[in-house]
mmCIF file of C-alpha atoms and ligand atoms in Angstrom:
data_model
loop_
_atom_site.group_PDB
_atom_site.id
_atom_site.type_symbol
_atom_site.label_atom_id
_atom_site.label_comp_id
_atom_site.label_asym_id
_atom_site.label_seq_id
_atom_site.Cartn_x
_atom_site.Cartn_y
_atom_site.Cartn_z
ATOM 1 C CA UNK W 22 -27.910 -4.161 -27.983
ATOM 2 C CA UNK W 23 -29.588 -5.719 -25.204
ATOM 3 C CA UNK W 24 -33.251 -6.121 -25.361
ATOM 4 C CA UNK W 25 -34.645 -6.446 -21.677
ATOM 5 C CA UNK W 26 -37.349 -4.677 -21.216
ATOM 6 C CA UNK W 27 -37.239 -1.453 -19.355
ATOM 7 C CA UNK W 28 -38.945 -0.935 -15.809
ATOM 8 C CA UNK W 29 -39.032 2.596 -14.052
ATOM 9 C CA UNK W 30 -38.948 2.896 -10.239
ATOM 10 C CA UNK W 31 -39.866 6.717 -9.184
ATOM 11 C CA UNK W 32 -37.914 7.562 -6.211
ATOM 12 C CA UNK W 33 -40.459 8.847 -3.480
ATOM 13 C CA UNK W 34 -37.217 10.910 -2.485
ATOM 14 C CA UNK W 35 -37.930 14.081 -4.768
ATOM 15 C CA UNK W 36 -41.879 13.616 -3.715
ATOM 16 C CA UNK W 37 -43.770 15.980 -0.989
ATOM 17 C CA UNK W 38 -43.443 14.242 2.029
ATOM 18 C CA UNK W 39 -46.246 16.206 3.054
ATOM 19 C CA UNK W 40 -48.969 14.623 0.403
ATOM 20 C CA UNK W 41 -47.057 11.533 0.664
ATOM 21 C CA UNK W 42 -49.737 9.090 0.183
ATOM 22 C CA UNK W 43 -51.232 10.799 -3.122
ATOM 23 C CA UNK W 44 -47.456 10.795 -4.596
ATOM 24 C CA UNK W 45 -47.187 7.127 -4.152
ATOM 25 C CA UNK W 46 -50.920 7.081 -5.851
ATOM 26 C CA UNK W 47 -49.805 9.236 -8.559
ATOM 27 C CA UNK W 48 -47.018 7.260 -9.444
ATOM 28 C CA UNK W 49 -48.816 4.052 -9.201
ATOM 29 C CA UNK W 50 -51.882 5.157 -11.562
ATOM 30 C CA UNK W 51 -49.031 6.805 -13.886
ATOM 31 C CA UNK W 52 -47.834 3.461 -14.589
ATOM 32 C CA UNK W 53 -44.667 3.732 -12.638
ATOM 33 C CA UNK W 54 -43.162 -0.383 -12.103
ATOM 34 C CA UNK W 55 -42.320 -0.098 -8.430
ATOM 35 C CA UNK W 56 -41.654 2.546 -6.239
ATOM 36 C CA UNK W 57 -38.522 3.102 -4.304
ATOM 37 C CA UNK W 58 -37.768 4.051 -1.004
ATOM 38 C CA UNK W 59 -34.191 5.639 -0.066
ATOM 39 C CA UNK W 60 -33.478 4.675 3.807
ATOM 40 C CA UNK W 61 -30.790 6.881 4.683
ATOM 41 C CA UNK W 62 -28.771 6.440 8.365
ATOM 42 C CA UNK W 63 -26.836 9.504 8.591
ATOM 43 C CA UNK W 64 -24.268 7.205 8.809
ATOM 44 C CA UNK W 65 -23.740 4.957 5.459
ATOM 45 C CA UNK W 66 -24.528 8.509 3.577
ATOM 46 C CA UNK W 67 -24.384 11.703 5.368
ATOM 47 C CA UNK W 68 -28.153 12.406 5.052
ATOM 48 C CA UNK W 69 -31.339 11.023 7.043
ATOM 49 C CA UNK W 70 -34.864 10.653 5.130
ATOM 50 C CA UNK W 71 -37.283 7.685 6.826
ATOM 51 C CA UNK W 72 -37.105 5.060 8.246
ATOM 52 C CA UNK W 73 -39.676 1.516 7.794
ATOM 53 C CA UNK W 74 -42.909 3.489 9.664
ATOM 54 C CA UNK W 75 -42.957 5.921 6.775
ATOM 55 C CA UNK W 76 -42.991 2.969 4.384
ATOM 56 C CA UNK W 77 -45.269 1.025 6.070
ATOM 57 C CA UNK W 78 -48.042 4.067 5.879
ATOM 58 C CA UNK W 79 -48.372 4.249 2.191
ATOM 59 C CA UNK W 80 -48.266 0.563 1.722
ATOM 60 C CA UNK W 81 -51.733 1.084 1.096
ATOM 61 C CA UNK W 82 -51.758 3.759 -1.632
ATOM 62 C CA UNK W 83 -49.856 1.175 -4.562
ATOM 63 C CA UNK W 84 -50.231 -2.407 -5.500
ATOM 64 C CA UNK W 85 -46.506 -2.067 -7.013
ATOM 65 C CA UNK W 86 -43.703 -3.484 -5.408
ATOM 66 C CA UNK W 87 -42.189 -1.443 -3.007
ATOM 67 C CA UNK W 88 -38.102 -0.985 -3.909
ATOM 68 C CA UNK W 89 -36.336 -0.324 -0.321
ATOM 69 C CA UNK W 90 -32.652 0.719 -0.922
ATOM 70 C CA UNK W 91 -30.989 0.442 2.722
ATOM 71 C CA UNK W 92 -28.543 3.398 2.544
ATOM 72 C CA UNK W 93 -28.053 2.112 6.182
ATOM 73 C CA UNK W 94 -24.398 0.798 8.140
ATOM 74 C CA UNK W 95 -24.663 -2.850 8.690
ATOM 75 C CA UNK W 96 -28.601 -3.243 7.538
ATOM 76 C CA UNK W 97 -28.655 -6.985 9.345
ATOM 77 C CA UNK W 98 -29.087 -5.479 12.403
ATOM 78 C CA UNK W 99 -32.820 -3.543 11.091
ATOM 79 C CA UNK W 100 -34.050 -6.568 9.631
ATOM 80 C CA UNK W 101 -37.021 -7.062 11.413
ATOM 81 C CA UNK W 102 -38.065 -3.594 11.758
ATOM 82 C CA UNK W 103 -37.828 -3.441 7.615
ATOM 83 C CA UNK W 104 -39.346 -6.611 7.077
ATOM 84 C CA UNK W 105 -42.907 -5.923 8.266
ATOM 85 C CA UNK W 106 -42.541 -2.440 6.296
ATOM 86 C CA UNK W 107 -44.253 -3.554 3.421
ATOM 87 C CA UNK W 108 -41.619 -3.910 1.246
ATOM 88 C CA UNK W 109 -40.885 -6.380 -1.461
ATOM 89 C CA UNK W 110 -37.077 -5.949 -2.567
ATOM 90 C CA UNK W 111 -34.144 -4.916 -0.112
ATOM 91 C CA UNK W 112 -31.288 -3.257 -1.703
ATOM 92 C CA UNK W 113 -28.496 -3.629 0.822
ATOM 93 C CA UNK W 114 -24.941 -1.724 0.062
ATOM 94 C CA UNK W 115 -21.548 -3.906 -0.199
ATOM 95 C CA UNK W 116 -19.529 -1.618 0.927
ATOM 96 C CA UNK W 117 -21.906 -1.256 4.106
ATOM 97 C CA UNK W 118 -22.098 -4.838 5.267
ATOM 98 C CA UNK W 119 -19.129 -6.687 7.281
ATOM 99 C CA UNK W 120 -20.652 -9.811 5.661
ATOM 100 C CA UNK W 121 -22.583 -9.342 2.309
ATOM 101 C CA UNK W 122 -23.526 -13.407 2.080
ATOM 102 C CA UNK W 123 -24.982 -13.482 5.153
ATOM 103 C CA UNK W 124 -27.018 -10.701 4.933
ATOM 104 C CA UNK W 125 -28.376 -11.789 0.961
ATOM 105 C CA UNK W 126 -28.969 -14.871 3.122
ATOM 106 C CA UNK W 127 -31.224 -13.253 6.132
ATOM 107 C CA UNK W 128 -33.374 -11.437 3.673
ATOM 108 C CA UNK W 129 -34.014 -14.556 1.540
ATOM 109 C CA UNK W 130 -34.962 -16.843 4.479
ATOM 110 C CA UNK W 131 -37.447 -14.039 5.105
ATOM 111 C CA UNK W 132 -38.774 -14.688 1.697
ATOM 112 C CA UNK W 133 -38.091 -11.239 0.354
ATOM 113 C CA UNK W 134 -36.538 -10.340 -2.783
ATOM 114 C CA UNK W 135 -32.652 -8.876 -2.515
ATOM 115 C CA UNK W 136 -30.802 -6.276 -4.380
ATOM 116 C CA UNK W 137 -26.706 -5.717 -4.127
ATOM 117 C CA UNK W 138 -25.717 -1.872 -4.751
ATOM 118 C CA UNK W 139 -22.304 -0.248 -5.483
ATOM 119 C CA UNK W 140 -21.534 3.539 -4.749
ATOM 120 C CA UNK W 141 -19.258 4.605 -7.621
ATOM 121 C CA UNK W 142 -15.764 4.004 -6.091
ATOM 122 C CA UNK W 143 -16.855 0.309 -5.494
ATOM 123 C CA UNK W 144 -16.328 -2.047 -8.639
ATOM 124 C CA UNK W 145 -18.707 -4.296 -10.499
ATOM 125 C CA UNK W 146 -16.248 -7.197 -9.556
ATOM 126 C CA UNK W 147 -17.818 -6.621 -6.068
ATOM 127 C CA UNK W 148 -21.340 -7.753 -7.296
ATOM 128 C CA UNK W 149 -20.234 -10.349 -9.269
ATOM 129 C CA UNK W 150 -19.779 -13.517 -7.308
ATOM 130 C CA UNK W 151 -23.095 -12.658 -5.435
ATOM 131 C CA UNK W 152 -25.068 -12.257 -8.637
ATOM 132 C CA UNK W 153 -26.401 -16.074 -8.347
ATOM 133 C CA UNK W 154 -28.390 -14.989 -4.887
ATOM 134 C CA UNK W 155 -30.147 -11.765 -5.862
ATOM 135 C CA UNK W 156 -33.339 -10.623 -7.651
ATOM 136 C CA UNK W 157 -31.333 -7.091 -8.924
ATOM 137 C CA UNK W 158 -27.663 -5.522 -9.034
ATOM 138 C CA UNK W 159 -27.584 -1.673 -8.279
ATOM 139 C CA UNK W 160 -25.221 0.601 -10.153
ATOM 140 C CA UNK W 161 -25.176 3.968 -8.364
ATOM 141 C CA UNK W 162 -25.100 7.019 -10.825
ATOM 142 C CA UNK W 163 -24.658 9.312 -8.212
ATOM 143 C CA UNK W 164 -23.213 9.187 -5.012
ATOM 144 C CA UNK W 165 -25.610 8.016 -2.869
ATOM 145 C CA UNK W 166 -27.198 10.310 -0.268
ATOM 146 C CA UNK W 167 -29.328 13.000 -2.338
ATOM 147 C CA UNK W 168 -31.295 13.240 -4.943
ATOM 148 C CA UNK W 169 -31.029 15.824 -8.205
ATOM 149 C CA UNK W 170 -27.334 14.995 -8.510
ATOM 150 C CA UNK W 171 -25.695 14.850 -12.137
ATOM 151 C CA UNK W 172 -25.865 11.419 -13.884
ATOM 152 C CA UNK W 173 -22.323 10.161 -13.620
ATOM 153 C CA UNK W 174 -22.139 8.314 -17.599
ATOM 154 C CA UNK W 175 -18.548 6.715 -16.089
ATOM 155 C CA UNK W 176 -20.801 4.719 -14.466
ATOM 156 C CA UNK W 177 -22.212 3.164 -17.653
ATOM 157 C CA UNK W 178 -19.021 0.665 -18.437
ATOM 158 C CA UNK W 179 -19.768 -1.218 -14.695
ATOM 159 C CA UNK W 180 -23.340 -1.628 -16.193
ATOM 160 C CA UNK W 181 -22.255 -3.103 -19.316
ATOM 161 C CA UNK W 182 -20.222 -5.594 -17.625
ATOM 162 C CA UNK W 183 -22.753 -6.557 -15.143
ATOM 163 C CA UNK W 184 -25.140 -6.761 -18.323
ATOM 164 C CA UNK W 185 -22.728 -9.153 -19.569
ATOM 165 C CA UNK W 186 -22.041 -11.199 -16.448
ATOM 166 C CA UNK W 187 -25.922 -11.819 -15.986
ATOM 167 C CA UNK W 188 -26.492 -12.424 -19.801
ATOM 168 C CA UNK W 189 -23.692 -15.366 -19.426
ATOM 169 C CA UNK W 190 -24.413 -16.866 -16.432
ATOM 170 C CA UNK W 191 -28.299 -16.914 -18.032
ATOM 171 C CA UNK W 192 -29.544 -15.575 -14.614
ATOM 172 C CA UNK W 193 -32.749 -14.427 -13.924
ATOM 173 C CA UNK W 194 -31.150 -10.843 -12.062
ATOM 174 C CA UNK W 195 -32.817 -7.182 -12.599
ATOM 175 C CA UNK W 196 -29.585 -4.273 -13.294
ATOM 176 C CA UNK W 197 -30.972 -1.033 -11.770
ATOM 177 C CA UNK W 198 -29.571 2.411 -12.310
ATOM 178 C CA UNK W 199 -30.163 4.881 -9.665
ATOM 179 C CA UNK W 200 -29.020 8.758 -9.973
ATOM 180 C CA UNK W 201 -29.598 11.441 -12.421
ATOM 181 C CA UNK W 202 -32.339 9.826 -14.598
ATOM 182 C CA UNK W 203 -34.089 11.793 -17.268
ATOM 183 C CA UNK W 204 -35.054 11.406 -20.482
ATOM 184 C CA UNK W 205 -31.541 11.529 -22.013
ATOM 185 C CA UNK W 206 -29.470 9.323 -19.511
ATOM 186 C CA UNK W 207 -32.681 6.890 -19.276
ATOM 187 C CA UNK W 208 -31.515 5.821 -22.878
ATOM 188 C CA UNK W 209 -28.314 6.034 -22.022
ATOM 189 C CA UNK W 210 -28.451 3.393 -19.430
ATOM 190 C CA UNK W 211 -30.778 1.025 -21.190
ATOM 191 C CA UNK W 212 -28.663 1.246 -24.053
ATOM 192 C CA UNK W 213 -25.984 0.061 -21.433
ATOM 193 C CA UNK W 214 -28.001 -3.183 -20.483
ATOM 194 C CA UNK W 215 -30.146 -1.481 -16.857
ATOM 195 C CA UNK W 216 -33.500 -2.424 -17.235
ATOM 196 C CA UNK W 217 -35.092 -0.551 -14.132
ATOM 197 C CA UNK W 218 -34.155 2.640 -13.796
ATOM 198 C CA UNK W 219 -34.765 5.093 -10.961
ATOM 199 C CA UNK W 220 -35.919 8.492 -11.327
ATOM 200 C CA UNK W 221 -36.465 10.814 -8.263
ATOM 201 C CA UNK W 222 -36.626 14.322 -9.551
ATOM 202 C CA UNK W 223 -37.095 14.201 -13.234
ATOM 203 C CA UNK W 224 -40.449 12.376 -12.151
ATOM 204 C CA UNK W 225 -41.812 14.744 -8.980
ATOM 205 C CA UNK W 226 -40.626 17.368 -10.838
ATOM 206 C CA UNK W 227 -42.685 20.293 -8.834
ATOM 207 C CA UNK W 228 -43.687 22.194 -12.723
ATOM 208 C CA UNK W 229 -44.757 18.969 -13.657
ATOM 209 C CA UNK W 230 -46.907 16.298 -13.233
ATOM 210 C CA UNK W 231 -46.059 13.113 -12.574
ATOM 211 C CA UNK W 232 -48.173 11.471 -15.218
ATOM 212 C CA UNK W 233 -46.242 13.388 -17.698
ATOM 213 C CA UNK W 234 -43.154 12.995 -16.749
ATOM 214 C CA UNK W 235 -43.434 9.287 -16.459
ATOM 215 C CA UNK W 236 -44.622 9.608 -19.683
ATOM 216 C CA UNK W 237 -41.683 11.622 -21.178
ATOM 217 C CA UNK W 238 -39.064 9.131 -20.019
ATOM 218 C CA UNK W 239 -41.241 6.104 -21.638
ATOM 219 C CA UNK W 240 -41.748 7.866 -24.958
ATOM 220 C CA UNK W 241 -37.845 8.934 -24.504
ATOM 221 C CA UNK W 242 -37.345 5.048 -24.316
ATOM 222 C CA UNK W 243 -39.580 3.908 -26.964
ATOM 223 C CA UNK W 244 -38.479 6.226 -29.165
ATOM 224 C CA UNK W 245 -34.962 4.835 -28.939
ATOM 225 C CA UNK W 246 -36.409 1.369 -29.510
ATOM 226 C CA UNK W 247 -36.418 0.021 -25.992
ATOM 227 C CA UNK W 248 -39.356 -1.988 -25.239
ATOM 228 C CA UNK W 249 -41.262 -0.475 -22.362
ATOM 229 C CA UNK W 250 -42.525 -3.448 -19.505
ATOM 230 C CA UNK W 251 -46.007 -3.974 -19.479
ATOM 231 C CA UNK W 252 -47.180 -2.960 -15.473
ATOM 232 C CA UNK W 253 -48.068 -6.579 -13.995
HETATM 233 C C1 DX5 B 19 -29.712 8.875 -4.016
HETATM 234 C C2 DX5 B 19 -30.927 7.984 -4.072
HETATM 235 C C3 DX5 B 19 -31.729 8.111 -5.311
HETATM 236 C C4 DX5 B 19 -32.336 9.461 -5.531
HETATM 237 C C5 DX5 B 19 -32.332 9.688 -6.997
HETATM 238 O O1 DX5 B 19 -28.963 8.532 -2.896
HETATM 239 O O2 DX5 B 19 -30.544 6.622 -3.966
HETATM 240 O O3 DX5 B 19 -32.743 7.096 -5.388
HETATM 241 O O4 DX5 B 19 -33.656 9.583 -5.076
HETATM 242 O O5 DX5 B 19 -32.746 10.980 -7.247
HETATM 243 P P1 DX5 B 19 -32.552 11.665 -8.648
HETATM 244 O O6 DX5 B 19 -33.335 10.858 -9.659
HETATM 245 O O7 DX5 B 19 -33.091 13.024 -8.441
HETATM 246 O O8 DX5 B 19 -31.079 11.648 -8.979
HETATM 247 ZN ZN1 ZN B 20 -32.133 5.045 -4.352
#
């Protein structure tokens, strides 16, 4: 079984966009890793949420890094506009970029850490020869564009091969899962190798709060013997 230690990334998706600023908070003092951000284009994925403004006005509320996953057609041409957002790690799409290297390549010569994600159609094979140039790999659970969707455990045998692709080549690379995380798939997908997984509703859950809920998927972890990160 792999043993990388686990790191949770609530999805400010499922939050009150209203109280925006004391989610974020909430999820910071809870003990959350980083927070992510779903950009969505209406375009790449049939849904809009926010764009880098939003981001950029509850920089203040969390010390974490801030997770953007670009949900967005051809992301190069945003660059700028995301890159004074306050975020930390880009999460660009394969299947939305005309050229995935090049892109990797602008968000590294701004000095910002990359992701690479795959919707469920796309294969692992995809990420693959990229893996040397990014901080994290992204195996979509659901199909991106909403939250509260099922977990899609298919998904699980791309994660193990990525797993095994980053274990081999020794590589310093994070494997996120994002889509349908609770308690139960949480384990599932650590026990797959992902070791950040992101978790929109079971977290802002609106009957519960998000201290305990963060704390249900740790203990849910723990209890299955995956090491919890410590929050740098
Ligand atoms: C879906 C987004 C997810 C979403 C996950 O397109 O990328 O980050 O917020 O939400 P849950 O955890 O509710 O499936
Ligand atoms: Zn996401």
């Amino acid at each position: 079984m792999a043993s990388h230690p686990v790191r949770i990334a609530p999805s400010v998706l499922a939050a009150n966009f209203g109280r925006l600023t004391d989610d974020v908070a909430a999820a910071d003092a809870a003990g959350a890793h980083y927070l992510h951000f779903d950009v969505m284009d209406g375009h790449f994925v049939p849904n809009l949420s926010f764009g880098p403004a939003v981001i950029r006005s509850v920089r203040s509320a969390s010390a974490r890094p801030f997770d953007v996953h670009l949900m967005v057609t051809e992301p190069v041409r945003h660059l700028d506009l995301f890159l004074t957002s306050g975020g930390d790690l880009f999460t660009i799409h394969a299947e939305a970029c005309a050229d995935v290297g090049k892109t990797v390549e602008a968000l590294r010569s701004a000095k910002k850490r990359v992701g690479l994600a795959i919707k469920p159609g796309t294969p692992a094979a995809t990420i693959v020869p990229h893996l040397p140039r990014l901080d994290l790999a992204l195996v979509m659970t659901v199909e991106p564009g909403w939250g509260g969707q099922a977990f899609m455990p298919e998904m699980l045998e791309k994660v193990r091969l990525l797993r095994r692709a980053i274990d081999e080549a020794g590589l310093d690379v994070r494997l996120q899962v994002d889509g349908g995380i609770n308690a139960d798939t949480a384990v599932a997908a650590a026990a797959a190798g992902a070791d950040v997984l992101v978790a929109g509703s079971s977290v802002f859950a609106p009957c519960q709060e998000v201290a305990a809920a963060l704390g249900s998927l740790r203990q849910a972890l723990m209890q299955a013997g995956f090491a919890v990160a410590p929050v740098a």
